[in-house]
Each structure stands twice: as structure tokens, then as C-alpha cells.
mmCIF file with all atom_site columns, C-alpha atoms in Angstrom:
data_model
loop_
_atom_site.group_PDB
_atom_site.id
_atom_site.type_symbol
_atom_site.label_atom_id
_atom_site.label_alt_id
_atom_site.label_comp_id
_atom_site.label_asym_id
_atom_site.label_entity_id
_atom_site.label_seq_id
_atom_site.pdbx_PDB_ins_code
_atom_site.Cartn_x
_atom_site.Cartn_y
_atom_site.Cartn_z
_atom_site.occupancy
_atom_site.B_iso_or_equiv
_atom_site.pdbx_formal_charge
_atom_site.auth_seq_id
_atom_site.auth_comp_id
_atom_site.auth_asym_id
_atom_site.auth_atom_id
_atom_site.pdbx_PDB_model_num
ATOM 1   C CA . UNK A 1 1   ? 99.536  -37.854 41.813 1.00 0.00 ? 1   UNK A CA 1
ATOM 2   C CA . UNK A 1 2   ? 97.783  -36.327 43.806 1.00 0.00 ? 2   UNK A CA 1
ATOM 3   C CA . UNK A 1 3   ? 99.512  -33.534 45.740 1.00 0.00 ? 3   UNK A CA 1
ATOM 4   C CA . UNK A 1 4   ? 98.215  -31.656 48.515 1.00 0.00 ? 4   UNK A CA 1
ATOM 5   C CA . UNK A 1 5   ? 99.503  -27.842 48.995 1.00 0.00 ? 5   UNK A CA 1
ATOM 6   C CA . UNK A 1 6   ? 98.815  -26.488 52.481 1.00 0.00 ? 6   UNK A CA 1
ATOM 7   C CA . UNK A 1 7   ? 100.191 -22.358 52.755 1.00 0.00 ? 7   UNK A CA 1
ATOM 8   C CA . UNK A 1 8   ? 98.184  -19.509 53.870 1.00 0.00 ? 8   UNK A CA 1
ATOM 9   C CA . UNK A 1 9   ? 98.820  -17.551 50.526 1.00 0.00 ? 9   UNK A CA 1
ATOM 10  C CA . UNK A 1 10  ? 96.959  -19.568 47.947 1.00 0.00 ? 10  UNK A CA 1
ATOM 11  C CA . UNK A 1 11  ? 97.071  -17.152 45.592 1.00 0.00 ? 11  UNK A CA 1
ATOM 12  C CA . UNK A 1 12  ? 100.731 -17.354 44.740 1.00 0.00 ? 12  UNK A CA 1
ATOM 13  C CA . UNK A 1 13  ? 100.015 -20.827 43.076 1.00 0.00 ? 13  UNK A CA 1
ATOM 14  C CA . UNK A 1 14  ? 97.126  -20.308 41.098 1.00 0.00 ? 14  UNK A CA 1
ATOM 15  C CA . UNK A 1 15  ? 99.528  -19.512 37.799 1.00 0.00 ? 15  UNK A CA 1
ATOM 16  C CA . UNK A 1 16  ? 102.374 -21.930 37.913 1.00 0.00 ? 16  UNK A CA 1
ATOM 17  C CA . UNK A 1 17  ? 99.477  -24.603 37.956 1.00 0.00 ? 17  UNK A CA 1
ATOM 18  C CA . UNK A 1 18  ? 97.605  -23.273 35.198 1.00 0.00 ? 18  UNK A CA 1
ATOM 19  C CA . UNK A 1 19  ? 99.810  -22.880 32.071 1.00 0.00 ? 19  UNK A CA 1
ATOM 20  C CA . UNK A 1 20  ? 102.179 -25.046 30.189 1.00 0.00 ? 20  UNK A CA 1
ATOM 21  C CA . UNK A 1 21  ? 103.733 -28.927 31.149 1.00 0.00 ? 21  UNK A CA 1
ATOM 22  C CA . UNK A 1 22  ? 101.849 -29.035 34.632 1.00 0.00 ? 22  UNK A CA 1
ATOM 23  C CA . UNK A 1 23  ? 98.372  -27.520 33.021 1.00 0.00 ? 23  UNK A CA 1
ATOM 24  C CA . UNK A 1 24  ? 98.351  -30.196 30.396 1.00 0.00 ? 24  UNK A CA 1
ATOM 25  C CA . UNK A 1 25  ? 99.755  -32.915 33.039 1.00 0.00 ? 25  UNK A CA 1
ATOM 26  C CA . UNK A 1 26  ? 95.925  -32.341 34.836 1.00 0.00 ? 26  UNK A CA 1
ATOM 27  C CA . UNK A 1 27  ? 93.916  -32.003 31.795 1.00 0.00 ? 27  UNK A CA 1
ATOM 28  C CA . UNK A 1 28  ? 95.696  -35.288 31.245 1.00 0.00 ? 28  UNK A CA 1
ATOM 29  C CA . UNK A 1 29  ? 94.111  -36.555 34.622 1.00 0.00 ? 29  UNK A CA 1
ATOM 30  C CA . UNK A 1 30  ? 98.415  -37.546 35.291 1.00 0.00 ? 30  UNK A CA 1
ATOM 31  C CA . UNK A 1 31  ? 98.447  -35.448 38.570 1.00 0.00 ? 31  UNK A CA 1
ATOM 32  C CA . UNK A 1 32  ? 95.697  -33.526 41.169 1.00 0.00 ? 32  UNK A CA 1
ATOM 33  C CA . UNK A 1 33  ? 96.816  -30.263 42.051 1.00 0.00 ? 33  UNK A CA 1
ATOM 34  C CA . UNK A 1 34  ? 94.516  -29.281 45.398 1.00 0.00 ? 34  UNK A CA 1
ATOM 35  C CA . UNK A 1 35  ? 95.918  -26.320 47.394 1.00 0.00 ? 35  UNK A CA 1
ATOM 36  C CA . UNK A 1 36  ? 94.516  -25.631 51.130 1.00 0.00 ? 36  UNK A CA 1
ATOM 37  C CA . UNK A 1 37  ? 94.268  -22.276 52.717 1.00 0.00 ? 37  UNK A CA 1
ATOM 38  C CA . UNK A 1 38  ? 95.512  -22.579 56.385 1.00 0.00 ? 38  UNK A CA 1
ATOM 39  C CA . UNK A 1 39  ? 93.086  -20.145 57.389 1.00 0.00 ? 39  UNK A CA 1
ATOM 40  C CA . UNK A 1 40  ? 90.604  -22.540 56.887 1.00 0.00 ? 40  UNK A CA 1
ATOM 41  C CA . UNK A 1 41  ? 91.597  -24.251 60.028 1.00 0.00 ? 41  UNK A CA 1
ATOM 42  C CA . UNK A 1 42  ? 92.463  -21.243 61.712 1.00 0.00 ? 42  UNK A CA 1
ATOM 43  C CA . UNK A 1 43  ? 92.077  -20.980 65.695 1.00 0.00 ? 43  UNK A CA 1
ATOM 44  C CA . UNK A 1 44  ? 89.300  -18.513 66.078 1.00 0.00 ? 44  UNK A CA 1
ATOM 45  C CA . UNK A 1 45  ? 87.141  -16.421 64.526 1.00 0.00 ? 45  UNK A CA 1
ATOM 46  C CA . UNK A 1 46  ? 90.217  -14.076 63.371 1.00 0.00 ? 46  UNK A CA 1
ATOM 47  C CA . UNK A 1 47  ? 91.793  -16.945 60.816 1.00 0.00 ? 47  UNK A CA 1
ATOM 48  C CA . UNK A 1 48  ? 95.123  -16.799 62.986 1.00 0.00 ? 48  UNK A CA 1
ATOM 49  C CA . UNK A 1 49  ? 97.230  -18.994 62.112 1.00 0.00 ? 49  UNK A CA 1
ATOM 50  C CA . UNK A 1 50  ? 100.275 -17.526 63.488 1.00 0.00 ? 50  UNK A CA 1
ATOM 51  C CA . UNK A 1 51  ? 101.749 -15.937 66.927 1.00 0.00 ? 51  UNK A CA 1
ATOM 52  C CA . UNK A 1 52  ? 104.434 -15.347 68.506 1.00 0.00 ? 52  UNK A CA 1
ATOM 53  C CA . UNK A 1 53  ? 108.593 -16.888 69.251 1.00 0.00 ? 53  UNK A CA 1
ATOM 54  C CA . UNK A 1 54  ? 108.912 -18.669 72.774 1.00 0.00 ? 54  UNK A CA 1
ATOM 55  C CA . UNK A 1 55  ? 112.016 -16.953 74.199 1.00 0.00 ? 55  UNK A CA 1
ATOM 56  C CA . UNK A 1 56  ? 111.779 -13.540 72.129 1.00 0.00 ? 56  UNK A CA 1
ATOM 57  C CA . UNK A 1 57  ? 112.981 -12.365 69.131 1.00 0.00 ? 57  UNK A CA 1
ATOM 58  C CA . UNK A 1 58  ? 111.615 -11.146 66.108 1.00 0.00 ? 58  UNK A CA 1
ATOM 59  C CA . UNK A 1 59  ? 108.767 -12.888 63.365 1.00 0.00 ? 59  UNK A CA 1
ATOM 60  C CA . UNK A 1 60  ? 105.934 -14.857 63.575 1.00 0.00 ? 60  UNK A CA 1
ATOM 61  C CA . UNK A 1 61  ? 105.660 -18.269 64.048 1.00 0.00 ? 61  UNK A CA 1
ATOM 62  C CA . UNK A 1 62  ? 102.784 -20.581 62.044 1.00 0.00 ? 62  UNK A CA 1
ATOM 63  C CA . UNK A 1 63  ? 100.905 -22.736 64.845 1.00 0.00 ? 63  UNK A CA 1
ATOM 64  C CA . UNK A 1 64  ? 100.820 -26.441 65.734 1.00 0.00 ? 64  UNK A CA 1
ATOM 65  C CA . UNK A 1 65  ? 96.899  -26.837 65.508 1.00 0.00 ? 65  UNK A CA 1
ATOM 66  C CA . UNK A 1 66  ? 96.186  -25.294 61.724 1.00 0.00 ? 66  UNK A CA 1
ATOM 67  C CA . UNK A 1 67  ? 98.475  -27.153 60.424 1.00 0.00 ? 67  UNK A CA 1
ATOM 68  C CA . UNK A 1 68  ? 97.742  -30.295 62.190 1.00 0.00 ? 68  UNK A CA 1
ATOM 69  C CA . UNK A 1 69  ? 94.389  -30.355 61.715 1.00 0.00 ? 69  UNK A CA 1
ATOM 70  C CA . UNK A 1 70  ? 95.116  -30.829 58.144 1.00 0.00 ? 70  UNK A CA 1
ATOM 71  C CA . UNK A 1 71  ? 97.270  -33.241 57.710 1.00 0.00 ? 71  UNK A CA 1
ATOM 72  C CA . UNK A 1 72  ? 94.908  -35.184 60.376 1.00 0.00 ? 72  UNK A CA 1
ATOM 73  C CA . UNK A 1 73  ? 92.489  -33.980 57.972 1.00 0.00 ? 73  UNK A CA 1
ATOM 74  C CA . UNK A 1 74  ? 94.190  -35.635 55.051 1.00 0.00 ? 74  UNK A CA 1
ATOM 75  C CA . UNK A 1 75  ? 96.356  -38.702 55.841 1.00 0.00 ? 75  UNK A CA 1
ATOM 76  C CA . UNK A 1 76  ? 92.416  -39.744 57.338 1.00 0.00 ? 76  UNK A CA 1
ATOM 77  C CA . UNK A 1 77  ? 91.363  -39.874 53.797 1.00 0.00 ? 77  UNK A CA 1
ATOM 78  C CA . UNK A 1 78  ? 94.324  -41.544 52.099 1.00 0.00 ? 78  UNK A CA 1
ATOM 79  C CA . UNK A 1 79  ? 98.064  -42.509 52.939 1.00 0.00 ? 79  UNK A CA 1
ATOM 80  C CA . UNK A 1 80  ? 100.669 -40.318 52.159 1.00 0.00 ? 80  UNK A CA 1
ATOM 81  C CA . UNK A 1 81  ? 104.806 -41.621 50.324 1.00 0.00 ? 81  UNK A CA 1
ATOM 82  C CA . UNK A 1 82  ? 105.280 -38.387 51.155 1.00 0.00 ? 82  UNK A CA 1
ATOM 83  C CA . UNK A 1 83  ? 104.822 -35.105 53.524 1.00 0.00 ? 83  UNK A CA 1
ATOM 84  C CA . UNK A 1 84  ? 107.425 -32.087 52.205 1.00 0.00 ? 84  UNK A CA 1
ATOM 85  C CA . UNK A 1 85  ? 108.078 -28.999 54.222 1.00 0.00 ? 85  UNK A CA 1
ATOM 86  C CA . UNK A 1 86  ? 109.555 -26.516 51.977 1.00 0.00 ? 86  UNK A CA 1
ATOM 87  C CA . UNK A 1 87  ? 112.593 -24.781 54.508 1.00 0.00 ? 87  UNK A CA 1
ATOM 88  C CA . UNK A 1 88  ? 115.958 -23.487 53.871 1.00 0.00 ? 88  UNK A CA 1
ATOM 89  C CA . UNK A 1 89  ? 117.594 -25.978 56.252 1.00 0.00 ? 89  UNK A CA 1
ATOM 90  C CA . UNK A 1 90  ? 116.398 -28.691 54.288 1.00 0.00 ? 90  UNK A CA 1
ATOM 91  C CA . UNK A 1 91  ? 117.581 -31.351 51.461 1.00 0.00 ? 91  UNK A CA 1
ATOM 92  C CA . UNK A 1 92  ? 118.625 -29.163 48.684 1.00 0.00 ? 92  UNK A CA 1
ATOM 93  C CA . UNK A 1 93  ? 116.593 -30.128 45.900 1.00 0.00 ? 93  UNK A CA 1
ATOM 94  C CA . UNK A 1 94  ? 118.601 -31.861 43.417 1.00 0.00 ? 94  UNK A CA 1
ATOM 95  C CA . UNK A 1 95  ? 117.489 -34.311 39.958 1.00 0.00 ? 95  UNK A CA 1
ATOM 96  C CA . UNK A 1 96  ? 117.705 -37.741 41.630 1.00 0.00 ? 96  UNK A CA 1
ATOM 97  C CA . UNK A 1 97  ? 115.530 -36.240 44.117 1.00 0.00 ? 97  UNK A CA 1
ATOM 98  C CA . UNK A 1 98  ? 113.287 -35.174 42.119 1.00 0.00 ? 98  UNK A CA 1
ATOM 99  C CA . UNK A 1 99  ? 113.026 -38.746 40.303 1.00 0.00 ? 99  UNK A CA 1
ATOM 100 C CA . UNK A 1 100 ? 112.605 -40.446 43.246 1.00 0.00 ? 100 UNK A CA 1
ATOM 101 C CA . UNK A 1 101 ? 109.279 -38.580 43.838 1.00 0.00 ? 101 UNK A CA 1
ATOM 102 C CA . UNK A 1 102 ? 108.192 -38.606 40.691 1.00 0.00 ? 102 UNK A CA 1
ATOM 103 C CA . UNK A 1 103 ? 107.702 -42.416 41.691 1.00 0.00 ? 103 UNK A CA 1
ATOM 104 C CA . UNK A 1 104 ? 104.925 -41.281 44.661 1.00 0.00 ? 104 UNK A CA 1
ATOM 105 C CA . UNK A 1 105 ? 101.231 -41.354 44.373 1.00 0.00 ? 105 UNK A CA 1
ATOM 106 C CA . UNK A 1 106 ? 100.421 -39.219 46.925 1.00 0.00 ? 106 UNK A CA 1
ATOM 107 C CA . UNK A 1 107 ? 101.889 -35.981 48.758 1.00 0.00 ? 107 UNK A CA 1
ATOM 108 C CA . UNK A 1 108 ? 101.664 -33.113 50.885 1.00 0.00 ? 108 UNK A CA 1
ATOM 109 C CA . UNK A 1 109 ? 103.448 -30.686 50.986 1.00 0.00 ? 109 UNK A CA 1
ATOM 110 C CA . UNK A 1 110 ? 103.447 -27.435 53.763 1.00 0.00 ? 110 UNK A CA 1
ATOM 111 C CA . UNK A 1 111 ? 104.576 -24.018 52.306 1.00 0.00 ? 111 UNK A CA 1
ATOM 112 C CA . UNK A 1 112 ? 106.427 -22.361 55.443 1.00 0.00 ? 112 UNK A CA 1
ATOM 113 C CA . UNK A 1 113 ? 105.569 -18.464 55.837 1.00 0.00 ? 113 UNK A CA 1
ATOM 114 C CA . UNK A 1 114 ? 107.259 -15.933 58.483 1.00 0.00 ? 114 UNK A CA 1
ATOM 115 C CA . UNK A 1 115 ? 109.544 -17.445 60.715 1.00 0.00 ? 115 UNK A CA 1
ATOM 116 C CA . UNK A 1 116 ? 108.572 -20.740 59.751 1.00 0.00 ? 116 UNK A CA 1
ATOM 117 C CA . UNK A 1 117 ? 106.492 -23.712 61.136 1.00 0.00 ? 117 UNK A CA 1
ATOM 118 C CA . UNK A 1 118 ? 106.291 -25.043 65.019 1.00 0.00 ? 118 UNK A CA 1
ATOM 119 C CA . UNK A 1 119 ? 109.300 -27.912 65.603 1.00 0.00 ? 119 UNK A CA 1
ATOM 120 C CA . UNK A 1 120 ? 106.271 -30.269 67.381 1.00 0.00 ? 120 UNK A CA 1
ATOM 121 C CA . UNK A 1 121 ? 105.122 -30.393 63.884 1.00 0.00 ? 121 UNK A CA 1
ATOM 122 C CA . UNK A 1 122 ? 107.902 -30.813 61.899 1.00 0.00 ? 122 UNK A CA 1
ATOM 123 C CA . UNK A 1 123 ? 109.721 -33.948 64.369 1.00 0.00 ? 123 UNK A CA 1
ATOM 124 C CA . UNK A 1 124 ? 105.512 -35.545 64.165 1.00 0.00 ? 124 UNK A CA 1
ATOM 125 C CA . UNK A 1 125 ? 104.467 -35.001 60.523 1.00 0.00 ? 125 UNK A CA 1
ATOM 126 C CA . UNK A 1 126 ? 107.219 -33.999 58.498 1.00 0.00 ? 126 UNK A CA 1
ATOM 127 C CA . UNK A 1 127 ? 109.109 -37.049 56.346 1.00 0.00 ? 127 UNK A CA 1
ATOM 128 C CA . UNK A 1 128 ? 111.462 -35.058 54.033 1.00 0.00 ? 128 UNK A CA 1
ATOM 129 C CA . UNK A 1 129 ? 112.589 -31.485 53.790 1.00 0.00 ? 129 UNK A CA 1
ATOM 130 C CA . UNK A 1 130 ? 113.467 -30.327 51.411 1.00 0.00 ? 130 UNK A CA 1
ATOM 131 C CA . UNK A 1 131 ? 115.345 -26.519 49.887 1.00 0.00 ? 131 UNK A CA 1
ATOM 132 C CA . UNK A 1 132 ? 115.029 -24.948 46.691 1.00 0.00 ? 132 UNK A CA 1
ATOM 133 C CA . UNK A 1 133 ? 118.862 -23.588 47.186 1.00 0.00 ? 133 UNK A CA 1
ATOM 134 C CA . UNK A 1 134 ? 120.819 -21.777 49.491 1.00 0.00 ? 134 UNK A CA 1
ATOM 135 C CA . UNK A 1 135 ? 118.636 -18.354 49.892 1.00 0.00 ? 135 UNK A CA 1
ATOM 136 C CA . UNK A 1 136 ? 115.736 -17.576 51.975 1.00 0.00 ? 136 UNK A CA 1
ATOM 137 C CA . UNK A 1 137 ? 111.975 -16.634 50.660 1.00 0.00 ? 137 UNK A CA 1
ATOM 138 C CA . UNK A 1 138 ? 109.183 -14.443 51.793 1.00 0.00 ? 138 UNK A CA 1
ATOM 139 C CA . UNK A 1 139 ? 107.649 -18.481 51.967 1.00 0.00 ? 139 UNK A CA 1
ATOM 140 C CA . UNK A 1 140 ? 107.559 -21.732 50.720 1.00 0.00 ? 140 UNK A CA 1
ATOM 141 C CA . UNK A 1 141 ? 105.354 -21.172 47.651 1.00 0.00 ? 141 UNK A CA 1
ATOM 142 C CA . UNK A 1 142 ? 107.023 -20.581 45.536 1.00 0.00 ? 142 UNK A CA 1
ATOM 143 C CA . UNK A 1 143 ? 109.511 -23.190 46.502 1.00 0.00 ? 143 UNK A CA 1
ATOM 144 C CA . UNK A 1 144 ? 106.458 -25.195 46.116 1.00 0.00 ? 144 UNK A CA 1
ATOM 145 C CA . UNK A 1 145 ? 106.174 -24.427 42.435 1.00 0.00 ? 145 UNK A CA 1
ATOM 146 C CA . UNK A 1 146 ? 109.279 -25.269 41.848 1.00 0.00 ? 146 UNK A CA 1
ATOM 147 C CA . UNK A 1 147 ? 109.348 -28.631 43.157 1.00 0.00 ? 147 UNK A CA 1
ATOM 148 C CA . UNK A 1 148 ? 106.097 -29.775 41.228 1.00 0.00 ? 148 UNK A CA 1
ATOM 149 C CA . UNK A 1 149 ? 107.146 -28.715 38.001 1.00 0.00 ? 149 UNK A CA 1
ATOM 150 C CA . UNK A 1 150 ? 110.320 -30.776 38.514 1.00 0.00 ? 150 UNK A CA 1
ATOM 151 C CA . UNK A 1 151 ? 108.519 -33.655 40.082 1.00 0.00 ? 151 UNK A CA 1
ATOM 152 C CA . UNK A 1 152 ? 105.399 -33.350 37.415 1.00 0.00 ? 152 UNK A CA 1
ATOM 153 C CA . UNK A 1 153 ? 107.366 -33.553 34.419 1.00 0.00 ? 153 UNK A CA 1
ATOM 154 C CA . UNK A 1 154 ? 108.784 -36.353 34.976 1.00 0.00 ? 154 UNK A CA 1
ATOM 155 C CA . UNK A 1 155 ? 105.606 -38.619 35.325 1.00 0.00 ? 155 UNK A CA 1
ATOM 156 C CA . UNK A 1 156 ? 105.127 -40.658 32.351 1.00 0.00 ? 156 UNK A CA 1
ATOM 157 C CA . UNK A 1 157 ? 102.507 -39.413 29.542 1.00 0.00 ? 157 UNK A CA 1
ATOM 158 C CA . UNK A 1 158 ? 102.847 -35.429 30.635 1.00 0.00 ? 158 UNK A CA 1
ATOM 159 C CA . UNK A 1 159 ? 105.631 -34.050 28.037 1.00 0.00 ? 159 UNK A CA 1
ATOM 160 C CA . UNK A 1 160 ? 105.491 -35.144 24.426 1.00 0.00 ? 160 UNK A CA 1
ATOM 161 C CA . UNK A 1 161 ? 108.340 -37.208 23.882 1.00 0.00 ? 161 UNK A CA 1
ATOM 162 C CA . UNK A 1 162 ? 109.243 -39.734 26.788 1.00 0.00 ? 162 UNK A CA 1
ATOM 163 C CA . UNK A 1 163 ? 112.919 -39.236 25.788 1.00 0.00 ? 163 UNK A CA 1
ATOM 164 C CA . UNK A 1 164 ? 112.750 -35.618 27.162 1.00 0.00 ? 164 UNK A CA 1
ATOM 165 C CA . UNK A 1 165 ? 113.166 -35.514 30.244 1.00 0.00 ? 165 UNK A CA 1
ATOM 166 C CA . UNK A 1 166 ? 116.035 -38.470 29.920 1.00 0.00 ? 166 UNK A CA 1
ATOM 167 C CA . UNK A 1 167 ? 118.507 -36.076 28.225 1.00 0.00 ? 167 UNK A CA 1
ATOM 168 C CA . UNK A 1 168 ? 117.701 -33.023 30.421 1.00 0.00 ? 168 UNK A CA 1
ATOM 169 C CA . UNK A 1 169 ? 120.771 -31.628 32.546 1.00 0.00 ? 169 UNK A CA 1
ATOM 170 C CA . UNK A 1 170 ? 121.124 -33.152 35.898 1.00 0.00 ? 170 UNK A CA 1
ATOM 171 C CA . UNK A 1 171 ? 119.573 -36.835 34.941 1.00 0.00 ? 171 UNK A CA 1
ATOM 172 C CA . UNK A 1 172 ? 123.013 -38.273 33.982 1.00 0.00 ? 172 UNK A CA 1
ATOM 173 C CA . UNK A 1 173 ? 125.213 -35.431 36.352 1.00 0.00 ? 173 UNK A CA 1
ATOM 174 C CA . UNK A 1 174 ? 126.122 -33.553 33.372 1.00 0.00 ? 174 UNK A CA 1
ATOM 175 C CA . UNK A 1 175 ? 124.744 -30.183 31.622 1.00 0.00 ? 175 UNK A CA 1
ATOM 176 C CA . UNK A 1 176 ? 122.982 -30.812 28.703 1.00 0.00 ? 176 UNK A CA 1
ATOM 177 C CA . UNK A 1 177 ? 124.827 -29.784 25.682 1.00 0.00 ? 177 UNK A CA 1
ATOM 178 C CA . UNK A 1 178 ? 124.402 -27.284 23.431 1.00 0.00 ? 178 UNK A CA 1
ATOM 179 C CA . UNK A 1 179 ? 121.136 -27.253 20.512 1.00 0.00 ? 179 UNK A CA 1
ATOM 180 C CA . UNK A 1 180 ? 120.498 -25.675 18.269 1.00 0.00 ? 180 UNK A CA 1
ATOM 181 C CA . UNK A 1 181 ? 117.868 -25.406 15.202 1.00 0.00 ? 181 UNK A CA 1
ATOM 182 C CA . UNK A 1 182 ? 116.528 -23.513 11.657 1.00 0.00 ? 182 UNK A CA 1
ATOM 183 C CA . UNK A 1 183 ? 117.976 -22.228 9.972  1.00 0.00 ? 183 UNK A CA 1
ATOM 184 C CA . UNK A 1 184 ? 121.873 -23.800 9.525  1.00 0.00 ? 184 UNK A CA 1
ATOM 185 C CA . UNK A 1 185 ? 123.398 -20.422 9.095  1.00 0.00 ? 185 UNK A CA 1
ATOM 186 C CA . UNK A 1 186 ? 123.153 -16.996 11.669 1.00 0.00 ? 186 UNK A CA 1
ATOM 187 C CA . UNK A 1 187 ? 125.003 -14.521 11.082 1.00 0.00 ? 187 UNK A CA 1
ATOM 188 C CA . UNK A 1 188 ? 127.753 -16.537 9.482  1.00 0.00 ? 188 UNK A CA 1
ATOM 189 C CA . UNK A 1 189 ? 127.408 -19.003 12.846 1.00 0.00 ? 189 UNK A CA 1
ATOM 190 C CA . UNK A 1 190 ? 127.049 -21.913 11.454 1.00 0.00 ? 190 UNK A CA 1
ATOM 191 C CA . UNK A 1 191 ? 125.311 -25.194 13.322 1.00 0.00 ? 191 UNK A CA 1
ATOM 192 C CA . UNK A 1 192 ? 127.693 -28.142 13.790 1.00 0.00 ? 192 UNK A CA 1
ATOM 193 C CA . UNK A 1 193 ? 127.908 -29.984 10.974 1.00 0.00 ? 193 UNK A CA 1
ATOM 194 C CA . UNK A 1 194 ? 128.005 -33.440 12.568 1.00 0.00 ? 194 UNK A CA 1
ATOM 195 C CA . UNK A 1 195 ? 124.885 -32.320 13.974 1.00 0.00 ? 195 UNK A CA 1
ATOM 196 C CA . UNK A 1 196 ? 123.468 -32.424 10.227 1.00 0.00 ? 196 UNK A CA 1
ATOM 197 C CA . UNK A 1 197 ? 125.703 -36.119 8.527  1.00 0.00 ? 197 UNK A CA 1
ATOM 198 C CA . UNK A 1 198 ? 122.626 -38.046 10.373 1.00 0.00 ? 198 UNK A CA 1
ATOM 199 C CA . UNK A 1 199 ? 125.638 -39.993 11.732 1.00 0.00 ? 199 UNK A CA 1
ATOM 200 C CA . UNK A 1 200 ? 123.235 -40.577 14.626 1.00 0.00 ? 200 UNK A CA 1
ATOM 201 C CA . UNK A 1 201 ? 125.956 -42.264 16.917 1.00 0.00 ? 201 UNK A CA 1
ATOM 202 C CA . UNK A 1 202 ? 128.193 -39.861 15.951 1.00 0.00 ? 202 UNK A CA 1
ATOM 203 C CA . UNK A 1 203 ? 126.058 -36.913 16.857 1.00 0.00 ? 203 UNK A CA 1
ATOM 204 C CA . UNK A 1 204 ? 125.698 -39.133 20.298 1.00 0.00 ? 204 UNK A CA 1
ATOM 205 C CA . UNK A 1 205 ? 128.850 -38.797 20.476 1.00 0.00 ? 205 UNK A CA 1
ATOM 206 C CA . UNK A 1 206 ? 129.533 -35.252 20.028 1.00 0.00 ? 206 UNK A CA 1
ATOM 207 C CA . UNK A 1 207 ? 126.681 -34.600 21.795 1.00 0.00 ? 207 UNK A CA 1
ATOM 208 C CA . UNK A 1 208 ? 128.196 -36.202 25.414 1.00 0.00 ? 208 UNK A CA 1
ATOM 209 C CA . UNK A 1 209 ? 131.540 -34.400 24.851 1.00 0.00 ? 209 UNK A CA 1
ATOM 210 C CA . UNK A 1 210 ? 130.444 -31.687 24.520 1.00 0.00 ? 210 UNK A CA 1
ATOM 211 C CA . UNK A 1 211 ? 127.863 -32.391 27.632 1.00 0.00 ? 211 UNK A CA 1
ATOM 212 C CA . UNK A 1 212 ? 131.232 -33.314 29.635 1.00 0.00 ? 212 UNK A CA 1
ATOM 213 C CA . UNK A 1 213 ? 132.872 -30.319 28.110 1.00 0.00 ? 213 UNK A CA 1
ATOM 214 C CA . UNK A 1 214 ? 130.298 -28.042 30.213 1.00 0.00 ? 214 UNK A CA 1
ATOM 215 C CA . UNK A 1 215 ? 129.797 -29.544 32.689 1.00 0.00 ? 215 UNK A CA 1
ATOM 216 C CA . UNK A 1 216 ? 133.623 -29.145 33.384 1.00 0.00 ? 216 UNK A CA 1
ATOM 217 C CA . UNK A 1 217 ? 133.756 -25.548 32.831 1.00 0.00 ? 217 UNK A CA 1
ATOM 218 C CA . UNK A 1 218 ? 130.646 -24.579 34.918 1.00 0.00 ? 218 UNK A CA 1
ATOM 219 C CA . UNK A 1 219 ? 129.837 -26.995 37.593 1.00 0.00 ? 219 UNK A CA 1
ATOM 220 C CA . UNK A 1 220 ? 133.128 -29.169 37.745 1.00 0.00 ? 220 UNK A CA 1
ATOM 221 C CA . UNK A 1 221 ? 131.545 -30.151 41.041 1.00 0.00 ? 221 UNK A CA 1
ATOM 222 C CA . UNK A 1 222 ? 128.632 -32.279 39.530 1.00 0.00 ? 222 UNK A CA 1
ATOM 223 C CA . UNK A 1 223 ? 131.587 -34.162 38.289 1.00 0.00 ? 223 UNK A CA 1
ATOM 224 C CA . UNK A 1 224 ? 133.249 -35.260 41.550 1.00 0.00 ? 224 UNK A CA 1
#
């Protein structure tokens, strides 16, 4: 997979992609992540990429020219399966969407900033609009980092155990059940005996019951 990210603050994305699972995926050459500075295609020598809102109002809007220049340059090199704009009014990121995106080969992510991007970019280039939650961030960079992590961890070969991602919360519309490790007893609290029994069918049955109960208590909306 190749992911290209357009942003005016590439520094915000250095750390999220330089550690842990995403870094290992890059080291294994399972994913390429390229972060591009929008100001490299600014409209003037001052690095301008934004302008005032037509019709008046507070805040600035990212101009069409720098974004379009990057989009055209990238698409001239290869076809893209998805061009994603990270925006609060997009489709909420959920596990099934991450699963679908993990099947793609080439993805562009556009990080908005200030008051957002000119609407004509959305109408011309964007194929997917995604939100990471019902709140507003200063820009799309942190949302892009979340989306990359959610997608990359699903790529074959990224995780040490291929079944690990399949048992995560939300994969089957249930929250994950409680998990335990050594010691078997700590401060008078013992690990449920079923987990020590070695009876795999009974253990899986217990886990499903616990996942169902936890979802019913904490996220009943998922069961609907």
C-alpha cells in the first residue's frame, strides 16, 4: 500500500509514523507513507496557500491552486483508489470502513486546516470524506494519523499474529472481552478459572458472552 498525505504541517506526522506498528509496517515494506508539504506548491514566493472567506467571516480557507497542483502531480504518477479529505462533516470512521480501506493499494489523504478547504476541491477530487469523531481539531493531521494507524495494522503481515486484528473491538460489532495475564492471582483477585482450563471451545464461549455483556452495558447502540 502507498499513502500520500497533503498537509501544511508535516511535522505533526513525524512521530506517529516513526514508532510502533506503523514503523514496522514501513520497515517490512508493507506500506509506503509519503507526507507532502502543501506550501511546496504555494501561489507565491511567500508560501501562501490560504485566503480570506468569500462573503466575509472569521478564519482562512485553503486555496484551490496548491491542493490541485499536488493532486494533479500525484495522479499523473499512478491511479488512486481513494482520495480522502479529513473533515468533521465526513462519514464517521468505524471499523468496517477501515477494513474496506485496507484493501486499497494507493490512497491520498488531504488534511484541512484553518476553516477548511475550498468547496471546489471537494467536488473535483475527493472520493471519501471521513471524520474521526464529533469534535473539531485544529487540523486534519491528527485525524490522518488515526486513520493511517487503523488501516495499516490490518494489512497482511503487519501484526505478528494475523488473528489479532480479527479479535479487536468492533470487528464483529462487539467490544472486546476482558483479558488477563500472569500472575493468576493478584491482591485477592483471581483470573476466571475458565481461562486456565485449557478448554478452548468453553473459553471462546465465555469470551463471546463477556463481549456481548460488555457491549450491552457500555455501547448498546452497536447491538442495534
